[in-house]
């Protein structure tokens, strides 16, 4: 530094010595010695403006990104989360047992409908062949048919007194005068052993109510029940004329097209049973019971089929549910009494036959059934009186008449 100062002084002296220069020439001032502290001070003066510019740019950038540029998607702001107390939501539980029961019931109903449709289709296919021409124009009215006293014999195991009962059936028309019931083998007087099965060749022809004669009226004046009755009447006339397939086809078509045609469906079931088609008859009865569970005619058809199949206890269980009064349907209670006797419900059979004889004391077969029930429970003297009453009234089949007389003699001898 001293060298530099000397040089400056030398230059200054030379300048004063140059002619033509102003006297007041500027004096050169020696340079101040440069230190690192002064350099840092000058650098700090540059940093502050730079920082200020950066801050301004940052603020501008934040402002631009916050409000969003034109055409740009807005930036989602984080929402403030406010903590609140959590209330548990109680969801009521479904009753699983009820749901399962409802589903099972719906499934059973659907299966039942499919089963009925399949049975009806099967019956229609079985009855269709050979039925191209069916005469359905009879010009006369059918006369009412009266039930005859036909009977089945029921017996108990060895060691039990004779207990035979009649199964109520309708008498065939003139074109079919076969025996309505099978005859039981006569047993020794000391220990008679009657049979337990109902004969398989039971005849069932007529509907529950006789087909009454009706005046010819216009179709618009006929009620559905009367139309149903006329269908039964025409079918029975075809059956009497030995046109059995035509009669069955007629009843089957009418009952299929009219769900409430109970008399036609019941008659169809009875005719099928008469010609030996017990399973088809049972199917028609089941279809009818699915539509009208309390219909007595269907229950009687099904009960007869059960007795012919050797399950009289099932027939008793069916007939005991919502049974009609004895006065309104004595045939129903006669069949119930026969099933009770065959199922060895002797006390129940005794009460049923007592109700029947109290309602009508002129039916020989009911007195015979009452005697058989009393005989089974050990009331032999009263049984002999009932047998005698049945013999006096008459109308019994030869087999039942013979068994009544044999039991009377055996009881009197003891």
Coordinates of N, CA and C in Angstrom, one line a residue, residues 165-355:
X165 N -118.0 -103.8 9.9 CA -118.8 -102.5 9.6 C -118.9 -102.3 8.2
X166 N -119.9 -101.5 7.9 CA -120.2 -101.2 6.5 C -119.5 -99.9 6.1
X167 N -119.1 -99.9 4.8 CA -118.5 -98.7 4.2 C -119.5 -98.1 3.3
X168 N -120.0 -96.9 3.6 CA -121.1 -96.3 2.7 C -120.6 -96.1 1.3
X169 N -121.4 -96.6 0.4 CA -121.1 -96.5 -1.1 C -122.4 -96.3 -1.8
X170 N -122.3 -95.8 -3.0 CA -123.5 -95.6 -3.8 C -123.7 -96.8 -4.7
X171 N -125.0 -97.1 -4.9 CA -125.3 -98.3 -5.7 C -125.1 -98.0 -7.2
X172 N -124.5 -98.9 -7.9 CA -124.3 -98.7 -9.4 C -125.7 -98.7 -10.1
X173 N -125.7 -98.1 -11.3 CA -126.9 -98.0 -12.1 C -127.2 -99.4 -12.6
X174 N -128.3 -99.5 -13.5 CA -128.7 -100.8 -14.0 C -127.6 -101.4 -14.9
X175 N -126.8 -100.6 -15.5 CA -125.8 -101.1 -16.4 C -124.6 -101.8 -15.7
X176 N -124.5 -101.7 -14.3 CA -123.4 -102.3 -13.6 C -124.0 -102.7 -12.3
X177 N -124.4 -103.9 -12.2 CA -125.1 -104.4 -11.0 C -124.2 -105.4 -10.2
X178 N -122.9 -105.2 -10.3 CA -122.0 -106.0 -9.5 C -122.1 -105.8 -8.1
X179 N -121.6 -106.7 -7.2 CA -121.6 -106.5 -5.8 C -120.8 -105.3 -5.4
X180 N -121.3 -104.4 -4.5 CA -120.7 -103.2 -4.2 C -119.5 -103.5 -3.3
X181 N -119.5 -104.5 -2.5 CA -118.4 -104.8 -1.6 C -118.1 -106.3 -1.6
X182 N -116.9 -106.5 -1.2 CA -116.5 -107.9 -1.1 C -117.0 -108.6 0.1
X183 N -117.1 -109.9 0.1 CA -117.6 -110.6 1.3 C -116.5 -111.1 2.1
X184 N -116.7 -111.1 3.4 CA -115.7 -111.6 4.3 C -115.8 -113.1 4.6
X185 N -114.7 -113.7 4.7 CA -114.7 -115.1 5.0 C -115.3 -115.3 6.4
X186 N -116.2 -116.2 6.5 CA -116.9 -116.5 7.8 C -115.9 -117.2 8.8
X187 N -115.9 -116.7 10.0 CA -114.9 -117.3 11.0 C -115.7 -118.2 12.0
X188 N -115.0 -119.0 12.8 CA -115.6 -119.8 13.8 C -116.3 -118.9 14.8
X189 N -117.4 -119.5 15.3 CA -118.2 -118.7 16.2 C -117.5 -118.4 17.5
X190 N -116.6 -119.3 18.0 CA -116.0 -119.1 19.3 C -115.0 -117.9 19.2
X191 N -114.3 -117.8 18.1 CA -113.3 -116.7 18.0 C -113.3 -116.2 16.6
X192 N -114.3 -115.5 16.1 CA -114.3 -115.0 14.7 C -113.1 -114.1 14.5
X193 N -112.5 -114.2 13.3 CA -111.4 -113.3 12.9 C -111.8 -112.6 11.6
X194 N -112.4 -111.4 11.7 CA -112.7 -110.7 10.5 C -111.5 -110.0 9.8
X195 N -111.7 -109.6 8.6 CA -110.6 -109.1 7.8 C -110.4 -107.6 8.2
X196 N -109.2 -107.1 7.9 CA -108.9 -105.7 8.3 C -108.8 -104.7 7.1
X197 N -108.9 -105.2 5.9 CA -108.8 -104.3 4.7 C -110.1 -104.1 4.1
X198 N -110.3 -103.0 3.6 CA -111.5 -102.7 2.8 C -111.4 -103.3 1.5
X199 N -112.4 -103.8 0.9 CA -112.3 -104.5 -0.4 C -112.0 -103.5 -1.4
X200 N -111.2 -103.9 -2.4 CA -110.6 -103.0 -3.4 C -111.6 -102.8 -4.5
X201 N -112.7 -103.5 -4.6 CA -113.7 -103.3 -5.7 C -114.9 -102.6 -5.3
X202 N -114.8 -101.6 -4.4 CA -115.9 -100.8 -3.9 C -116.4 -100.0 -5.1
X203 N -117.7 -99.9 -5.2 CA -118.3 -99.2 -6.3 C -118.7 -97.8 -5.8
X204 N -118.3 -96.8 -6.6 CA -118.7 -95.4 -6.2 C -119.1 -94.7 -7.5
X205 N -120.3 -94.4 -7.6 CA -120.8 -93.9 -8.9 C -121.4 -92.5 -8.8
X206 N -122.4 -92.3 -7.9 CA -123.2 -91.1 -7.9 C -122.4 -90.0 -7.1
X207 N -122.7 -88.8 -7.4 CA -122.2 -87.7 -6.5 C -122.9 -87.6 -5.2
X208 N -122.4 -86.8 -4.3 CA -123.0 -86.7 -2.9 C -124.5 -86.4 -3.0
X209 N -124.9 -85.3 -3.7 CA -126.2 -85.0 -3.9 C -126.8 -85.5 -5.1
X210 N -128.0 -86.1 -5.1 CA -128.6 -86.7 -6.3 C -128.8 -85.6 -7.4
X211 N -128.6 -86.0 -8.7 CA -128.8 -85.1 -9.8 C -130.3 -84.9 -10.1
X212 N -130.8 -83.8 -9.6 CA -132.3 -83.6 -9.8 C -132.6 -83.2 -11.2
X213 N -133.9 -83.5 -11.5 CA -134.4 -83.0 -12.8 C -134.5 -81.5 -12.8
X214 N -134.1 -80.9 -13.9 CA -134.3 -79.5 -14.0 C -135.0 -79.1 -15.3
X215 N -135.7 -78.0 -15.3 CA -136.4 -77.5 -16.5 C -135.3 -76.9 -17.4
X216 N -135.7 -77.0 -18.7 CA -134.8 -76.4 -19.7 C -134.9 -74.9 -19.7
X217 N -133.8 -74.3 -19.4 CA -133.8 -72.8 -19.4 C -132.6 -72.3 -20.2
X218 N -132.7 -71.0 -20.5 CA -131.6 -70.4 -21.3 C -130.3 -70.4 -20.5
X219 N -129.2 -70.4 -21.2 CA -127.9 -70.5 -20.5 C -127.6 -69.3 -19.7
X220 N -128.2 -68.1 -20.0 CA -128.0 -66.9 -19.2 C -128.7 -67.0 -17.9
X221 N -129.7 -67.9 -17.7 CA -130.4 -68.0 -16.5 C -129.8 -69.0 -15.5
X222 N -128.9 -69.8 -16.0 CA -128.4 -70.9 -15.2 C -127.3 -70.4 -14.3
X223 N -127.3 -70.7 -13.1 CA -126.1 -70.4 -12.2 C -125.0 -71.4 -12.5
X224 N -123.9 -71.1 -12.0 CA -122.7 -72.0 -12.2 C -123.0 -73.3 -11.5
X225 N -123.6 -73.3 -10.4 CA -123.8 -74.6 -9.7 C -124.8 -75.5 -10.5
X226 N -125.8 -74.9 -11.1 CA -126.7 -75.6 -11.9 C -126.0 -76.1 -13.2
X227 N -125.1 -75.3 -13.7 CA -124.3 -75.8 -14.9 C -123.4 -76.9 -14.5
X228 N -122.8 -76.8 -13.3 CA -122.0 -78.0 -12.9 C -122.8 -79.2 -12.7
X229 N -124.0 -79.1 -12.2 CA -124.9 -80.2 -12.0 C -125.3 -80.8 -13.3
X230 N -125.5 -80.0 -14.3 CA -125.9 -80.5 -15.6 C -124.7 -81.2 -16.3
X231 N -123.5 -80.8 -16.1 CA -122.4 -81.5 -16.6 C -122.3 -82.9 -15.9
X232 N -122.5 -83.0 -14.7 CA -122.5 -84.3 -14.0 C -123.6 -85.2 -14.5
X233 N -124.8 -84.6 -14.8 CA -125.9 -85.4 -15.3 C -125.6 -85.9 -16.7
X234 N -125.1 -85.1 -17.5 CA -124.7 -85.6 -18.9 C -123.6 -86.6 -18.8
X235 N -122.7 -86.4 -18.0 CA -121.6 -87.4 -17.9 C -122.1 -88.8 -17.4
X236 N -123.0 -88.7 -16.4 CA -123.6 -90.0 -15.9 C -124.4 -90.7 -17.0
X237 N -125.1 -89.9 -17.8 CA -125.8 -90.5 -18.9 C -124.9 -91.2 -19.9
X238 N -123.7 -90.5 -20.2 CA -122.7 -91.1 -21.1 C -122.2 -92.4 -20.4
X239 N -121.9 -92.3 -19.1 CA -121.4 -93.5 -18.4 C -122.4 -94.7 -18.5
X240 N -123.7 -94.3 -18.3 CA -124.7 -95.3 -18.4 C -124.9 -95.9 -19.8
X241 N -124.6 -95.1 -20.8 CA -124.6 -95.6 -22.1 C -123.3 -96.3 -22.5
X242 N -122.5 -96.7 -21.6 CA -121.2 -97.4 -21.8 C -120.2 -96.6 -22.6
X243 N -120.3 -95.3 -22.5 CA -119.3 -94.3 -23.0 C -118.5 -93.8 -21.9
X244 N -117.8 -94.6 -21.2 CA -117.1 -94.2 -20.0 C -115.9 -93.2 -20.3
X245 N -115.2 -93.5 -21.3 CA -114.1 -92.6 -21.6 C -114.6 -91.2 -21.9
X246 N -115.7 -91.1 -22.7 CA -116.3 -89.8 -23.0 C -116.8 -89.1 -21.7
X247 N -117.4 -89.8 -20.8 CA -117.9 -89.2 -19.6 C -116.7 -88.7 -18.7
X248 N -115.6 -89.5 -18.6 CA -114.5 -89.0 -17.9 C -113.8 -87.8 -18.5
X249 N -113.7 -87.8 -19.8 CA -113.1 -86.7 -20.6 C -113.9 -85.4 -20.4
X250 N -115.2 -85.6 -20.4 CA -116.1 -84.4 -20.2 C -116.0 -83.8 -18.8
X251 N -116.0 -84.6 -17.8 CA -115.8 -84.1 -16.5 C -114.4 -83.5 -16.2
X252 N -113.4 -84.2 -16.8 CA -112.1 -83.7 -16.6 C -111.9 -82.3 -17.3
X253 N -112.4 -82.1 -18.5 CA -112.2 -80.8 -19.1 C -113.0 -79.7 -18.4
X254 N -114.2 -80.0 -18.0 CA -115.0 -79.0 -17.3 C -114.4 -78.6 -16.0
X255 N -113.9 -79.6 -15.2 CA -113.3 -79.3 -13.9 C -112.0 -78.6 -14.0
X256 N -111.2 -78.8 -15.1 CA -110.0 -78.2 -15.3 C -110.2 -76.7 -15.7
X257 N -111.2 -76.5 -16.6 CA -111.5 -75.1 -17.0 C -112.2 -74.3 -15.9
X258 N -112.9 -74.9 -15.0 CA -113.6 -74.2 -13.9 C -113.1 -74.7 -12.6
X259 N -112.4 -73.9 -11.9 CA -111.7 -74.3 -10.6 C -112.8 -74.6 -9.6
X260 N -114.0 -74.0 -9.6 CA -115.0 -74.2 -8.6 C -116.0 -75.3 -9.0
X261 N -115.7 -76.1 -10.0 CA -116.6 -77.2 -10.4 C -116.4 -78.4 -9.5
X262 N -116.8 -78.2 -8.2 CA -116.5 -79.3 -7.2 C -117.3 -80.6 -7.5
X263 N -118.6 -80.4 -7.9 CA -119.4 -81.6 -8.1 C -118.9 -82.4 -9.3
X264 N -118.4 -81.8 -10.4 CA -117.9 -82.5 -11.5 C -116.5 -83.2 -11.1
X265 N -115.7 -82.5 -10.4 CA -114.4 -83.1 -10.0 C -114.6 -84.2 -9.0
X266 N -115.6 -84.1 -8.1 CA -115.9 -85.2 -7.2 C -116.4 -86.4 -7.9
X267 N -117.3 -86.2 -8.8 CA -117.9 -87.3 -9.6 C -116.8 -87.9 -10.5
X268 N -115.9 -87.1 -11.0 CA -114.8 -87.7 -11.8 C -114.0 -88.6 -10.9
X269 N -113.7 -88.2 -9.7 CA -112.9 -89.0 -8.8 C -113.6 -90.3 -8.4
X270 N -114.9 -90.3 -8.2 CA -115.6 -91.5 -7.9 C -115.7 -92.4 -9.1
X271 N -115.9 -91.9 -10.3 CA -115.9 -92.8 -11.5 C -114.5 -93.4 -11.7
X272 N -113.5 -92.7 -11.5 CA -112.1 -93.2 -11.6 C -111.9 -94.3 -10.6
X273 N -112.4 -94.1 -9.4 CA -112.2 -95.2 -8.4 C -113.0 -96.4 -8.7
X274 N -114.2 -96.2 -9.3 CA -115.1 -97.3 -9.6 C -114.4 -98.2 -10.6
X275 N -113.7 -97.6 -11.6 CA -113.1 -98.4 -12.7 C -111.7 -98.9 -12.3
X276 N -111.3 -98.7 -11.0 CA -110.1 -99.2 -10.6 C -108.9 -98.3 -10.6
X277 N -109.1 -97.0 -11.1 CA -107.9 -96.1 -11.1 C -107.9 -95.3 -9.8
X278 N -107.5 -96.0 -8.8 CA -107.5 -95.4 -7.4 C -106.5 -94.2 -7.3
X279 N -105.4 -94.4 -7.9 CA -104.4 -93.3 -7.8 C -104.8 -92.0 -8.5
X280 N -105.4 -92.2 -9.7 CA -106.0 -91.0 -10.4 C -107.1 -90.4 -9.6
X281 N -107.9 -91.2 -9.0 CA -109.0 -90.7 -8.1 C -108.5 -89.9 -7.0
X282 N -107.4 -90.5 -6.3 CA -106.8 -89.8 -5.2 C -106.2 -88.4 -5.6
X283 N -105.6 -88.4 -6.8 CA -105.1 -87.1 -7.3 C -106.1 -86.1 -7.5
X284 N -107.3 -86.5 -8.0 CA -108.4 -85.5 -8.2 C -108.9 -85.0 -6.8
X285 N -108.9 -85.9 -5.9 CA -109.4 -85.5 -4.5 C -108.4 -84.5 -3.9
X286 N -107.1 -84.8 -4.1 CA -106.1 -83.9 -3.6 C -106.2 -82.5 -4.3
X287 N -106.4 -82.5 -5.6 CA -106.6 -81.2 -6.3 C -107.8 -80.4 -5.7
X288 N -108.9 -81.2 -5.5 CA -110.0 -80.5 -4.9 C -109.8 -80.0 -3.5
X289 N -109.1 -80.8 -2.6 CA -108.8 -80.4 -1.3 C -107.8 -79.2 -1.2
X290 N -107.0 -79.1 -2.2 CA -106.1 -77.9 -2.3 C -106.9 -76.6 -2.6
X291 N -108.0 -76.8 -3.3 CA -108.9 -75.6 -3.6 C -109.9 -75.4 -2.5
X292 N -110.5 -76.5 -2.0 CA -111.5 -76.3 -0.9 C -111.1 -77.4 0.2
X293 N -110.3 -77.0 1.2 CA -109.9 -78.0 2.2 C -111.0 -78.7 3.0
X294 N -112.1 -78.0 3.2 CA -113.2 -78.5 4.0 C -114.3 -79.2 3.2
X295 N -114.1 -79.4 1.9 CA -115.1 -80.1 1.1 C -115.3 -81.5 1.5
X296 N -116.5 -81.9 1.9 CA -116.7 -83.2 2.4 C -116.6 -84.3 1.3
X297 N -117.0 -84.0 0.1 CA -116.9 -85.0 -1.0 C -115.5 -85.4 -1.3
X298 N -114.6 -84.5 -1.4 CA -113.2 -84.8 -1.6 C -112.6 -85.6 -0.5
X299 N -113.0 -85.3 0.8 CA -112.4 -86.0 1.9 C -113.0 -87.4 2.0
X300 N -114.2 -87.6 1.6 CA -114.7 -89.0 1.5 C -114.1 -89.8 0.5
X301 N -113.8 -89.2 -0.7 CA -113.1 -90.0 -1.7 C -111.7 -90.4 -1.3
X302 N -111.0 -89.4 -0.7 CA -109.6 -89.7 -0.2 C -109.6 -90.7 0.9
X303 N -110.6 -90.6 1.8 CA -110.7 -91.6 2.9 C -111.0 -93.0 2.4
X304 N -111.8 -93.1 1.4 CA -112.1 -94.5 0.9 C -110.8 -95.0 0.3
X305 N -110.1 -94.2 -0.4 CA -108.8 -94.6 -1.0 C -107.8 -95.1 0.0
X306 N -107.8 -94.4 1.1 CA -106.9 -94.8 2.2 C -107.3 -96.1 2.8
X307 N -108.6 -96.3 3.0 CA -109.1 -97.5 3.6 C -108.8 -98.7 2.6
X308 N -109.0 -98.5 1.3 CA -108.7 -99.5 0.4 C -107.2 -99.8 0.4
X309 N -106.4 -98.8 0.7 CA -104.9 -99.0 0.7 C -104.5 -99.6 2.1
X310 N -105.4 -99.9 3.0 CA -105.1 -100.5 4.3 C -104.6 -99.6 5.3
X311 N -104.9 -98.3 5.2 CA -104.4 -97.3 6.2 C -105.7 -96.6 6.8
X312 N -106.6 -97.3 7.5 CA -107.8 -96.7 8.0 C -107.5 -95.6 9.1
X313 N -106.4 -95.7 9.8 CA -106.1 -94.7 10.8 C -105.9 -93.3 10.1
X314 N -105.2 -93.3 9.0 CA -105.1 -92.1 8.2 C -106.4 -91.5 7.8
X315 N -107.3 -92.4 7.4 CA -108.7 -91.9 7.0 C -109.4 -91.3 8.2
X316 N -109.2 -91.9 9.4 CA -109.9 -91.3 10.6 C -109.3 -89.9 10.9
X317 N -108.0 -89.8 10.8 CA -107.4 -88.5 11.0 C -107.9 -87.4 10.0
X318 N -108.1 -87.8 8.8 CA -108.6 -86.9 7.8 C -110.0 -86.5 8.0
X319 N -110.9 -87.5 8.4 CA -112.3 -87.2 8.5 C -112.6 -86.5 9.8
X320 N -111.8 -86.6 10.8 CA -112.1 -86.0 12.1 C -111.9 -84.5 12.0
X321 N -111.2 -84.0 11.1 CA -110.9 -82.5 11.0 C -112.1 -81.8 10.4
X322 N -112.7 -80.9 11.2 CA -113.9 -80.1 10.7 C -114.9 -80.9 10.0
X323 N -115.4 -81.9 10.8 CA -116.4 -82.8 10.2 C -117.8 -82.1 10.3
X324 N -118.6 -82.3 9.3 CA -120.0 -81.7 9.3 C -120.9 -82.4 10.3
X325 N -122.0 -81.9 10.5 CA -122.9 -82.5 11.5 C -123.5 -83.8 10.9
X326 N -124.0 -84.7 11.8 CA -124.5 -85.9 11.3 C -125.8 -85.7 10.5
X327 N -126.6 -84.7 10.9 CA -127.8 -84.5 10.1 C -127.5 -84.0 8.7
X328 N -126.5 -83.2 8.6 CA -126.2 -82.6 7.2 C -125.5 -83.6 6.3
X329 N -124.7 -84.5 6.8 CA -124.0 -85.5 6.0 C -123.8 -86.8 6.8
X330 N -124.8 -87.6 6.8 CA -124.7 -88.9 7.5 C -123.7 -89.9 6.8
X331 N -123.6 -89.8 5.5 CA -122.7 -90.7 4.8 C -121.2 -90.4 5.3
X332 N -120.9 -89.1 5.5 CA -119.6 -88.7 6.0 C -119.3 -89.4 7.4
X333 N -120.3 -89.4 8.3 CA -120.1 -90.0 9.6 C -120.1 -91.5 9.5
X334 N -120.9 -92.1 8.6 CA -120.9 -93.5 8.4 C -119.5 -94.0 7.9
X335 N -118.9 -93.3 7.0 CA -117.5 -93.6 6.6 C -116.5 -93.4 7.7
X336 N -116.7 -92.4 8.5 CA -115.8 -92.2 9.7 C -115.9 -93.3 10.7
X337 N -117.2 -93.8 10.9 CA -117.4 -94.9 11.9 C -116.7 -96.2 11.4
X338 N -116.9 -96.4 10.0 CA -116.3 -97.6 9.5 C -114.7 -97.5 9.6
X339 N -114.2 -96.3 9.3 CA -112.7 -96.2 9.5 C -112.3 -96.4 10.9
X340 N -113.0 -95.8 11.9 CA -112.7 -96.0 13.3 C -112.7 -97.5 13.7
X341 N -113.7 -98.2 13.2 CA -113.8 -99.6 13.5 C -112.7 -100.4 12.9
X342 N -112.3 -100.1 11.6 CA -111.2 -100.8 11.0 C -109.9 -100.4 11.6
X343 N -109.8 -99.2 12.1 CA -108.5 -98.8 12.8 C -108.5 -99.2 14.2
X344 N -109.5 -99.9 14.7 CA -109.6 -100.4 16.1 C -109.7 -99.3 17.1
X345 N -110.4 -98.2 16.7 CA -110.8 -97.1 17.6 C -112.2 -97.5 18.0
X346 N -112.4 -98.5 18.8 CA -113.7 -99.1 19.0 C -114.6 -98.1 19.8
X347 N -114.1 -97.5 20.8 CA -114.9 -96.5 21.6 C -115.4 -95.4 20.7
X348 N -114.5 -94.8 19.9 CA -114.9 -93.8 19.0 C -116.0 -94.2 18.0
X349 N -115.8 -95.4 17.5 CA -116.7 -96.0 16.5 C -118.1 -96.2 17.2
X350 N -118.1 -96.6 18.5 CA -119.3 -96.8 19.2 C -120.1 -95.5 19.3
X351 N -119.4 -94.4 19.6 CA -120.1 -93.1 19.8 C -120.6 -92.6 18.4
X352 N -119.9 -92.9 17.3 CA -120.3 -92.4 16.0 C -121.5 -93.2 15.6
X353 N -121.5 -94.5 15.8 CA -122.7 -95.3 15.4 C -123.9 -94.9 16.2
X354 N -123.7 -94.6 17.5 CA -124.9 -94.2 18.3 C -125.5 -92.9 17.8
X355 N -124.6 -92.0 17.4 CA -125.1 -90.7 16.8 C -125.9 -91.0 15.5

